[in-house]
Amino acid sequence: MSHKVDTDLIPKLKNFGAFDVSACFNCGNCSAVCPLSKEDVNFPRRLIRYGQLGMEDRLLSSRELWLCYYCGECSDTCPRQAEPGEFMASARRYAIAGYEPTGIARLLFTSTLFTWFFITAISVFFALFLISKAGNAEEKRLFAFLPFELIHDMGIAVLIVAALVTFIGIVTMYLKMRRAAGPAVQGKSVREAISAAWRALKEAAFQQRFAECSENASRPWYSTRRTVHLTIMWGFLGLLAATALDYLLLLLFGKEPGMPVLPFVSDPNSPHYDPYGVYSAIRLFGTLAGIAMVYGSTLALKLRFTKPDKYWSHSRPSDWLFLWLVFLAGITGFLLEACVYMPDQAGFFGRVVFLVHVVASMDLLILFPFTKFAHAIYRPFALFFNEYLTGEAETAGAQTA
């Protein structure tokens, strides 16, 4: 099979991260020390060769690109300081930009000016739109300031846009990987596909491959990258589930969103009445999920500031943007919950917190397919495709070079 060669691929990749892969002389040390490379697997070495040879199509169609968790051991031990770990991270950013059709991801990853202009523009747009549709200023109830229907409809619209771009990205990724896999895709049974999906979902849920990185052995469990990833991921999903359940209660029982839940109120005519503890349980679930998300994002921000190892020492503006939005959405969520129980539901302050919380949440949704947040979809899919082709639960699987 012939391959188109892009002689400018390395300069293009350098725009997506700080590395000097031109110093690599293909010694193979990176693959030898990588705890995730096993048997005849050649990553990151093979991917670096793709970059050096200008084989963009092979790079973007590689499953192995997403099987690297950037432990950093390859960069720590590289005799030429070629930063193979950062090359892999840069290549993943390049792939995200290559999969999505709008070009926004490319600009977010490569231009600091555009990153801050874009986030400012969409935040101002969301804020002005919400304020223009705000409820009666005389209404004391906090959640009457931004009607639930407005937030719901706006969230659905934003979600549709993000989902459409993500779907196009996944289809593009699949087609590239399928072409690269060739005949290996044929002859697979439904049972094999289900088994591969189960293994990929299990890895996505628990991220056990992180345990193979030596960083986890040298750091307390509560501050490892695995803990950071799991708390942010499960915290975010937990809050999403709590929000969905709250909406379900509105549909089924007419429970007003944001109404303070007081489990000891015995008057069935009180808006705070919660006879079965259902509302209280959902609020508790959301609170625990919020704690996890804020903990993970706070720890990630701290580690990016202190730069304790190779992984945390390389931060792009888009990395900071994602983490600050997650942190802001979590913190304002807790403040909003507290405001509900304050006199007059915290008045003007409560409404400002409410507005910031909704805007930060919308920003996160709309940015999903354009930032590293997208790896939450691309990596599990690559894991599934690798498992589907190789049937290996633990190794990365070899691709023909």
Short mmCIF file of C-alpha atoms in Angstrom, two decimals:
data_model
loop_
_atom_site.label_atom_id
_atom_site.label_comp_id
_atom_site.label_asym_id
_atom_site.label_seq_id
_atom_site.Cartn_x
_atom_site.Cartn_y
_atom_site.Cartn_z
CA MET A 1 0.00 0.00 0.00
CA SER A 2 1.37 3.42 -0.97
CA HIS A 3 1.33 6.30 1.49
CA LYS A 4 1.31 10.03 0.92
CA VAL A 5 4.35 11.66 2.53
CA ASP A 6 4.03 15.09 4.14
CA THR A 7 7.52 16.57 4.51
CA ASP A 8 6.12 19.29 6.76
CA LEU A 9 4.56 16.89 9.26
CA ILE A 10 7.19 17.36 11.99
CA PRO A 11 6.98 21.19 11.87
CA LYS A 12 3.18 20.87 12.02
CA LEU A 13 3.36 18.55 15.02
CA LYS A 14 5.74 20.90 16.81
CA ASN A 15 2.96 23.49 16.83
CA PHE A 16 0.96 21.09 19.01
CA GLY A 17 3.60 20.54 21.72
CA ALA A 18 7.14 21.06 22.94
CA PHE A 19 9.45 18.29 21.77
CA ASP A 20 12.55 17.75 19.62
CA VAL A 21 11.85 14.44 17.95
CA SER A 22 14.33 15.36 15.22
CA ALA A 23 17.00 14.38 17.76
CA CYS A 24 15.69 10.78 17.78
CA PHE A 25 18.00 8.26 16.09
CA ASN A 26 15.56 5.34 16.49
CA CYS A 27 17.49 3.53 19.21
CA GLY A 28 14.32 1.89 20.56
CA ASN A 29 14.94 2.85 24.19
CA CYS A 30 11.46 4.39 24.48
CA SER A 31 9.71 1.16 23.50
CA ALA A 32 12.04 -0.87 25.73
CA VAL A 33 11.29 1.11 28.90
CA CYS A 34 7.59 1.77 28.23
CA PRO A 35 5.57 -0.29 30.75
CA LEU A 36 2.64 -0.39 28.32
CA SER A 37 4.65 -1.78 25.39
CA LYS A 38 4.78 -5.55 25.50
CA GLU A 39 6.03 -8.38 23.30
CA ASP A 40 6.41 -7.10 19.73
CA VAL A 41 4.66 -3.77 20.21
CA ASN A 42 6.65 -0.79 19.01
CA PHE A 43 5.16 2.30 20.51
CA PRO A 44 6.13 5.06 20.83
CA ARG A 45 9.00 4.14 18.49
CA ARG A 46 6.79 3.27 15.52
CA LEU A 47 4.71 6.43 15.88
CA ILE A 48 7.85 8.56 16.02
CA ARG A 49 9.03 6.96 12.79
CA TYR A 50 5.69 7.79 11.18
CA GLY A 51 6.24 11.40 12.17
CA GLN A 52 9.83 11.51 10.94
CA LEU A 53 8.86 9.95 7.60
CA GLY A 54 5.89 12.30 7.13
CA MET A 55 3.34 9.47 7.16
CA GLU A 56 0.39 11.47 8.41
CA ASP A 57 -2.20 8.90 7.35
CA ARG A 58 -0.48 6.14 9.34
CA LEU A 59 -0.16 8.40 12.36
CA LEU A 60 -3.83 9.41 12.39
CA SER A 61 -5.01 5.84 11.78
CA SER A 62 -2.91 4.32 14.56
CA ARG A 63 -4.67 2.67 17.48
CA GLU A 64 -1.43 2.73 19.44
CA LEU A 65 -1.48 6.52 19.51
CA TRP A 66 -4.34 6.34 22.03
CA LEU A 67 -2.94 3.42 24.03
CA CYS A 68 -0.13 5.60 25.39
CA TYR A 69 -0.97 7.08 28.81
CA TYR A 70 2.12 9.33 28.91
CA CYS A 71 3.75 7.72 31.94
CA GLY A 72 6.83 9.81 31.09
CA GLU A 73 9.41 7.05 31.54
CA CYS A 74 10.37 7.17 27.86
CA SER A 75 11.10 10.90 28.11
CA ASP A 76 12.96 10.52 31.41
CA THR A 77 15.33 7.92 29.96
CA CYS A 78 15.69 9.11 26.35
CA PRO A 79 19.46 9.42 25.68
CA ARG A 80 18.83 12.19 23.14
CA GLN A 81 16.21 14.15 25.13
CA ALA A 82 13.85 13.78 22.18
CA GLU A 83 10.79 13.83 24.49
CA PRO A 84 8.96 10.81 23.00
CA GLY A 85 6.19 11.10 25.59
CA GLU A 86 5.46 14.68 24.60
CA PHE A 87 5.59 13.66 20.94
CA MET A 88 2.80 11.16 21.62
CA ALA A 89 0.76 13.81 23.46
CA SER A 90 1.31 16.28 20.62
CA ALA A 91 0.31 13.65 18.07
CA ARG A 92 -2.94 13.03 19.97
CA ARG A 93 -3.72 16.75 19.88
CA TYR A 94 -2.92 16.70 16.16
CA ALA A 95 -5.25 13.73 15.73
CA ILE A 96 -8.13 15.45 17.57
CA ALA A 97 -7.66 18.44 15.28
CA GLY A 98 -7.52 16.12 12.28
CA TYR A 99 -10.70 14.24 13.18
CA GLU A 100 -13.05 17.16 13.83
CA PRO A 101 -14.25 19.09 10.74
CA THR A 102 -14.41 22.73 11.86
CA GLY A 103 -10.74 23.61 12.42
CA ILE A 104 -11.51 25.05 15.87
CA ALA A 105 -9.51 22.37 17.69
CA ARG A 106 -6.42 23.14 15.61
CA LEU A 107 -6.62 26.82 16.56
CA LEU A 108 -7.27 26.05 20.24
CA PHE A 109 -4.25 23.76 20.39
CA THR A 110 -1.86 26.04 18.50
CA SER A 111 -2.88 29.64 19.26
CA THR A 112 -2.97 31.12 22.76
CA LEU A 113 -4.58 34.29 21.44
CA PHE A 114 -7.38 32.38 19.72
CA THR A 115 -7.93 30.18 22.79
CA TRP A 116 -8.66 33.13 25.08
CA PHE A 117 -10.58 35.02 22.39
CA PHE A 118 -12.79 31.99 21.69
CA ILE A 119 -13.58 31.21 25.32
CA THR A 120 -14.29 34.88 26.02
CA ALA A 121 -16.56 35.16 22.99
CA ILE A 122 -18.67 32.08 23.72
CA SER A 123 -18.87 32.91 27.45
CA VAL A 124 -20.09 36.45 26.73
CA PHE A 125 -22.56 35.09 24.18
CA PHE A 126 -23.97 32.53 26.62
CA ALA A 127 -24.15 35.10 29.43
CA LEU A 128 -25.89 37.77 27.33
CA PHE A 129 -28.34 35.25 25.91
CA LEU A 130 -29.25 33.98 29.38
CA ILE A 131 -29.60 37.49 30.81
CA SER A 132 -31.83 38.51 27.90
CA LYS A 133 -34.18 35.64 28.77
CA ALA A 134 -33.93 36.03 32.56
CA GLY A 135 -37.05 35.90 34.72
CA ASN A 136 -38.74 38.60 36.76
CA ALA A 137 -36.19 40.64 38.76
CA GLU A 138 -38.72 40.93 41.61
CA GLU A 139 -38.89 37.16 42.02
CA LYS A 140 -36.97 36.10 45.14
CA ARG A 141 -36.58 32.45 44.19
CA LEU A 142 -33.05 31.95 42.89
CA PHE A 143 -33.94 29.42 40.23
CA ALA A 144 -36.62 31.72 38.82
CA PHE A 145 -33.80 34.04 37.68
CA LEU A 146 -32.87 31.64 34.88
CA PRO A 147 -35.95 29.51 34.17
CA PHE A 148 -35.33 25.79 34.09
CA GLU A 149 -36.87 25.48 30.63
CA LEU A 150 -34.39 28.05 29.29
CA ILE A 151 -31.37 26.18 30.67
CA HIS A 152 -32.77 22.85 29.50
CA ASP A 153 -33.44 24.03 25.94
CA MET A 154 -30.10 25.82 25.72
CA GLY A 155 -28.27 22.77 27.05
CA ILE A 156 -29.98 20.50 24.51
CA ALA A 157 -28.99 22.82 21.65
CA VAL A 158 -25.36 22.99 22.81
CA LEU A 159 -25.30 19.23 23.37
CA ILE A 160 -26.58 18.57 19.84
CA VAL A 161 -23.82 20.72 18.34
CA ALA A 162 -21.12 19.04 20.44
CA ALA A 163 -22.52 15.56 19.76
CA LEU A 164 -22.69 16.17 16.01
CA VAL A 165 -19.05 17.32 15.81
CA THR A 166 -17.98 14.42 18.05
CA PHE A 167 -19.89 11.92 15.90
CA ILE A 168 -18.18 13.19 12.75
CA GLY A 169 -14.83 12.88 14.54
CA ILE A 170 -15.51 9.31 15.62
CA VAL A 171 -16.63 8.29 12.12
CA THR A 172 -13.48 9.87 10.65
CA MET A 173 -11.33 8.07 13.19
CA TYR A 174 -13.07 4.75 12.55
CA LEU A 175 -12.69 4.98 8.78
CA LYS A 176 -8.98 5.74 9.08
CA MET A 177 -8.41 2.86 11.52
CA ARG A 178 -10.48 0.46 9.44
CA ARG A 179 -8.49 1.22 6.31
CA ALA A 180 -5.24 0.75 8.22
CA ALA A 181 -6.44 -2.57 9.69
CA GLY A 182 -7.26 -4.02 6.27
CA PRO A 183 -8.43 -7.67 6.16
CA ALA A 184 -7.99 -8.03 9.95
CA VAL A 185 -11.42 -6.44 10.42
CA GLN A 186 -13.19 -9.14 8.43
CA GLY A 187 -14.50 -12.36 9.89
CA LYS A 188 -15.08 -11.02 13.41
CA SER A 189 -18.17 -12.22 15.24
CA VAL A 190 -20.70 -10.24 17.24
CA ARG A 191 -19.55 -12.10 20.34
CA GLU A 192 -15.99 -10.90 19.78
CA ALA A 193 -17.25 -7.34 19.36
CA ILE A 194 -19.23 -7.52 22.62
CA SER A 195 -16.24 -8.99 24.45
CA ALA A 196 -13.97 -6.26 23.08
CA ALA A 197 -16.47 -3.57 24.07
CA TRP A 198 -16.66 -4.96 27.60
CA ARG A 199 -12.87 -4.95 28.03
CA ALA A 200 -12.59 -1.44 26.60
CA LEU A 201 -15.37 -0.13 28.85
CA LYS A 202 -13.77 -1.74 31.89
CA GLU A 203 -10.46 -0.06 31.09
CA ALA A 204 -12.17 3.28 30.45
CA ALA A 205 -14.05 2.99 33.76
CA PHE A 206 -11.12 1.97 35.98
CA GLN A 207 -8.07 2.97 33.90
CA GLN A 208 -6.06 0.03 35.14
CA ARG A 209 -3.25 0.65 32.65
CA PHE A 210 -2.23 3.66 34.75
CA ALA A 211 -1.26 1.19 37.48
CA GLU A 212 1.54 -0.09 35.24
CA CYS A 213 3.22 3.33 35.19
CA SER A 214 6.04 3.61 37.75
CA GLU A 215 4.74 7.06 38.72
CA ASN A 216 1.93 5.35 40.60
CA ALA A 217 4.43 3.46 42.75
CA SER A 218 6.36 6.60 43.71
CA ARG A 219 3.37 8.77 44.62
CA PRO A 220 0.60 8.36 47.25
CA TRP A 221 -2.54 6.83 45.76
CA TYR A 222 -4.58 9.96 46.41
CA SER A 223 -2.33 12.11 44.19
CA THR A 224 -1.55 9.82 41.25
CA ARG A 225 -2.64 10.65 37.71
CA ARG A 226 -5.00 7.71 37.85
CA THR A 227 -6.76 9.26 40.84
CA VAL A 228 -6.88 12.64 39.09
CA HIS A 229 -8.45 11.11 35.99
CA LEU A 230 -10.91 8.90 37.86
CA THR A 231 -12.17 11.63 40.20
CA ILE A 232 -12.67 14.14 37.38
CA MET A 233 -14.30 11.56 35.11
CA TRP A 234 -16.61 9.95 37.67
CA GLY A 235 -17.35 13.30 39.30
CA PHE A 236 -18.43 14.75 35.95
CA LEU A 237 -20.52 11.68 35.07
CA GLY A 238 -22.05 11.65 38.54
CA LEU A 239 -23.13 15.28 38.25
CA LEU A 240 -24.54 14.57 34.81
CA ALA A 241 -26.54 11.67 36.26
CA ALA A 242 -27.76 13.75 39.22
CA THR A 243 -28.92 16.50 36.85
CA ALA A 244 -30.76 13.96 34.69
CA LEU A 245 -32.43 12.42 37.76
CA ASP A 246 -33.48 15.85 38.98
CA TYR A 247 -35.09 16.50 35.60
CA LEU A 248 -36.80 13.09 35.76
CA LEU A 249 -38.32 14.01 39.13
CA LEU A 250 -39.63 17.21 37.58
CA LEU A 251 -41.32 15.25 34.80
CA LEU A 252 -42.73 12.55 37.07
CA PHE A 253 -43.64 14.44 40.25
CA GLY A 254 -43.42 18.13 39.39
CA LYS A 255 -40.55 18.68 41.81
CA GLU A 256 -39.28 22.22 41.29
CA PRO A 257 -35.56 22.29 40.34
CA GLY A 258 -33.36 23.84 42.99
CA MET A 259 -35.99 23.75 45.70
CA PRO A 260 -34.29 23.29 49.09
CA VAL A 261 -34.75 19.75 50.35
CA LEU A 262 -35.35 19.50 54.10
CA PRO A 263 -35.81 15.83 55.03
CA PHE A 264 -37.26 16.57 58.48
CA VAL A 265 -40.20 18.64 57.21
CA SER A 266 -43.37 16.62 57.90
CA ASP A 267 -45.94 18.93 56.31
CA PRO A 268 -46.95 17.35 52.98
CA ASN A 269 -48.05 20.78 51.71
CA SER A 270 -44.58 22.24 52.17
CA PRO A 271 -42.44 22.63 49.01
CA HIS A 272 -39.57 21.23 51.11
CA TYR A 273 -41.42 17.99 51.88
CA ASP A 274 -39.43 14.87 50.94
CA PRO A 275 -41.37 11.89 52.32
CA TYR A 276 -39.20 9.12 50.90
CA GLY A 277 -35.84 10.85 50.97
CA VAL A 278 -35.54 10.55 47.19
CA TYR A 279 -34.74 14.22 46.60
CA SER A 280 -32.26 14.19 49.48
CA ALA A 281 -30.55 11.08 48.11
CA ILE A 282 -30.13 12.64 44.65
CA ARG A 283 -28.78 15.85 46.14
CA LEU A 284 -26.34 13.86 48.28
CA PHE A 285 -25.25 11.87 45.23
CA GLY A 286 -24.66 15.09 43.29
CA THR A 287 -22.73 16.58 46.21
CA LEU A 288 -20.41 13.58 46.44
CA ALA A 289 -19.85 13.66 42.68
CA GLY A 290 -19.10 17.37 42.89
CA ILE A 291 -16.56 16.78 45.67
CA ALA A 292 -14.80 14.21 43.50
CA MET A 293 -14.71 16.51 40.46
CA VAL A 294 -13.44 19.52 42.42
CA TYR A 295 -10.82 17.37 44.15
CA GLY A 296 -9.53 15.98 40.86
CA SER A 297 -9.44 19.34 39.09
CA THR A 298 -7.80 21.05 42.07
CA LEU A 299 -5.11 18.37 42.25
CA ALA A 300 -4.54 18.57 38.49
CA LEU A 301 -4.14 22.35 38.65
CA LYS A 302 -1.71 22.03 41.56
CA LEU A 303 0.39 19.47 39.70
CA ARG A 304 0.47 21.60 36.56
CA PHE A 305 1.68 24.54 38.64
CA THR A 306 4.34 22.55 40.53
CA LYS A 307 5.48 20.37 37.56
CA PRO A 308 6.66 17.33 39.57
CA ASP A 309 7.38 15.17 36.50
CA LYS A 310 7.55 15.15 32.70
CA TYR A 311 3.82 14.84 32.16
CA TRP A 312 2.85 17.82 34.30
CA SER A 313 5.71 19.98 33.01
CA HIS A 314 4.13 20.45 29.56
CA SER A 315 0.89 22.44 29.64
CA ARG A 316 -0.91 24.02 26.71
CA PRO A 317 -3.39 26.90 27.08
CA SER A 318 -6.17 24.46 26.17
CA ASP A 319 -5.10 22.22 29.09
CA TRP A 320 -5.44 25.12 31.53
CA LEU A 321 -8.74 26.16 29.98
CA PHE A 322 -10.31 22.74 30.42
CA LEU A 323 -9.17 22.32 34.03
CA TRP A 324 -10.22 25.82 35.10
CA LEU A 325 -13.66 25.33 33.56
CA VAL A 326 -14.10 22.00 35.38
CA PHE A 327 -12.98 23.61 38.64
CA LEU A 328 -15.19 26.67 38.12
CA ALA A 329 -18.25 24.58 37.29
CA GLY A 330 -17.69 22.48 40.43
CA ILE A 331 -17.04 25.36 42.84
CA THR A 332 -19.95 27.46 41.61
CA GLY A 333 -22.14 24.37 41.88
CA PHE A 334 -21.36 24.12 45.60
CA LEU A 335 -21.85 27.86 46.08
CA LEU A 336 -25.18 27.60 44.28
CA GLU A 337 -26.27 24.77 46.56
CA ALA A 338 -25.35 26.86 49.60
CA CYS A 339 -27.15 29.93 48.23
CA VAL A 340 -30.42 27.99 48.02
CA TYR A 341 -30.48 27.69 51.83
CA MET A 342 -29.49 31.33 52.55
CA PRO A 343 -31.92 34.17 53.33
CA ASP A 344 -33.48 35.42 50.08
CA GLN A 345 -31.39 32.69 48.47
CA ALA A 346 -28.32 34.99 48.61
CA GLY A 347 -29.94 37.72 46.53
CA PHE A 348 -27.77 39.30 43.83
CA PHE A 349 -24.73 37.19 44.76
CA GLY A 350 -26.71 33.99 44.27
CA ARG A 351 -27.83 35.09 40.84
CA VAL A 352 -24.27 35.92 39.76
CA VAL A 353 -23.12 32.49 40.97
CA PHE A 354 -26.02 30.86 39.11
CA LEU A 355 -25.12 32.67 35.87
CA VAL A 356 -21.40 31.81 36.11
CA HIS A 357 -22.22 28.17 36.86
CA VAL A 358 -24.48 27.79 33.84
CA VAL A 359 -22.04 29.58 31.51
CA ALA A 360 -19.09 27.44 32.70
CA SER A 361 -21.15 24.28 32.21
CA MET A 362 -22.19 25.33 28.69
CA ASP A 363 -18.58 26.19 27.87
CA LEU A 364 -17.50 22.70 28.90
CA LEU A 365 -20.15 21.10 26.72
CA ILE A 366 -19.46 23.14 23.59
CA LEU A 367 -15.67 22.70 23.95
CA PHE A 368 -15.90 18.92 24.34
CA PRO A 369 -14.96 17.93 20.75
CA PHE A 370 -12.32 20.66 20.41
CA THR A 371 -10.05 20.09 23.43
CA LYS A 372 -8.29 17.21 25.18
CA PHE A 373 -11.72 16.53 26.72
CA ALA A 374 -12.40 14.69 23.44
CA HIS A 375 -10.02 11.91 24.45
CA ALA A 376 -12.82 10.73 26.76
CA ILE A 377 -14.45 9.42 23.56
CA TYR A 378 -11.50 8.75 21.26
CA ARG A 379 -9.44 6.69 23.70
CA PRO A 380 -12.21 4.22 24.65
CA PHE A 381 -13.03 3.80 20.96
CA ALA A 382 -9.37 3.11 20.14
CA LEU A 383 -9.23 0.64 23.04
CA PHE A 384 -12.31 -1.11 21.68
CA PHE A 385 -10.93 -1.25 18.14
CA ASN A 386 -7.63 -2.62 19.40
CA GLU A 387 -9.35 -5.26 21.52
CA TYR A 388 -11.62 -6.13 18.60
CA LEU A 389 -8.68 -6.72 16.26
CA THR A 390 -6.24 -8.35 18.65
CA GLY A 391 -8.36 -9.85 21.41
CA GLU A 392 -5.71 -8.74 23.89
CA ALA A 393 -6.90 -7.25 27.13
CA GLU A 394 -3.60 -5.92 28.37
CA THR A 395 -1.30 -5.22 25.45
CA ALA A 396 -1.43 -2.59 22.79
CA GLY A 397 -1.41 -5.00 19.87
CA ALA A 398 0.89 -4.69 16.91
CA GLN A 399 0.08 -2.91 13.70
CA THR A 400 1.87 -3.76 10.53
CA ALA A 401 4.43 -1.07 9.79
#
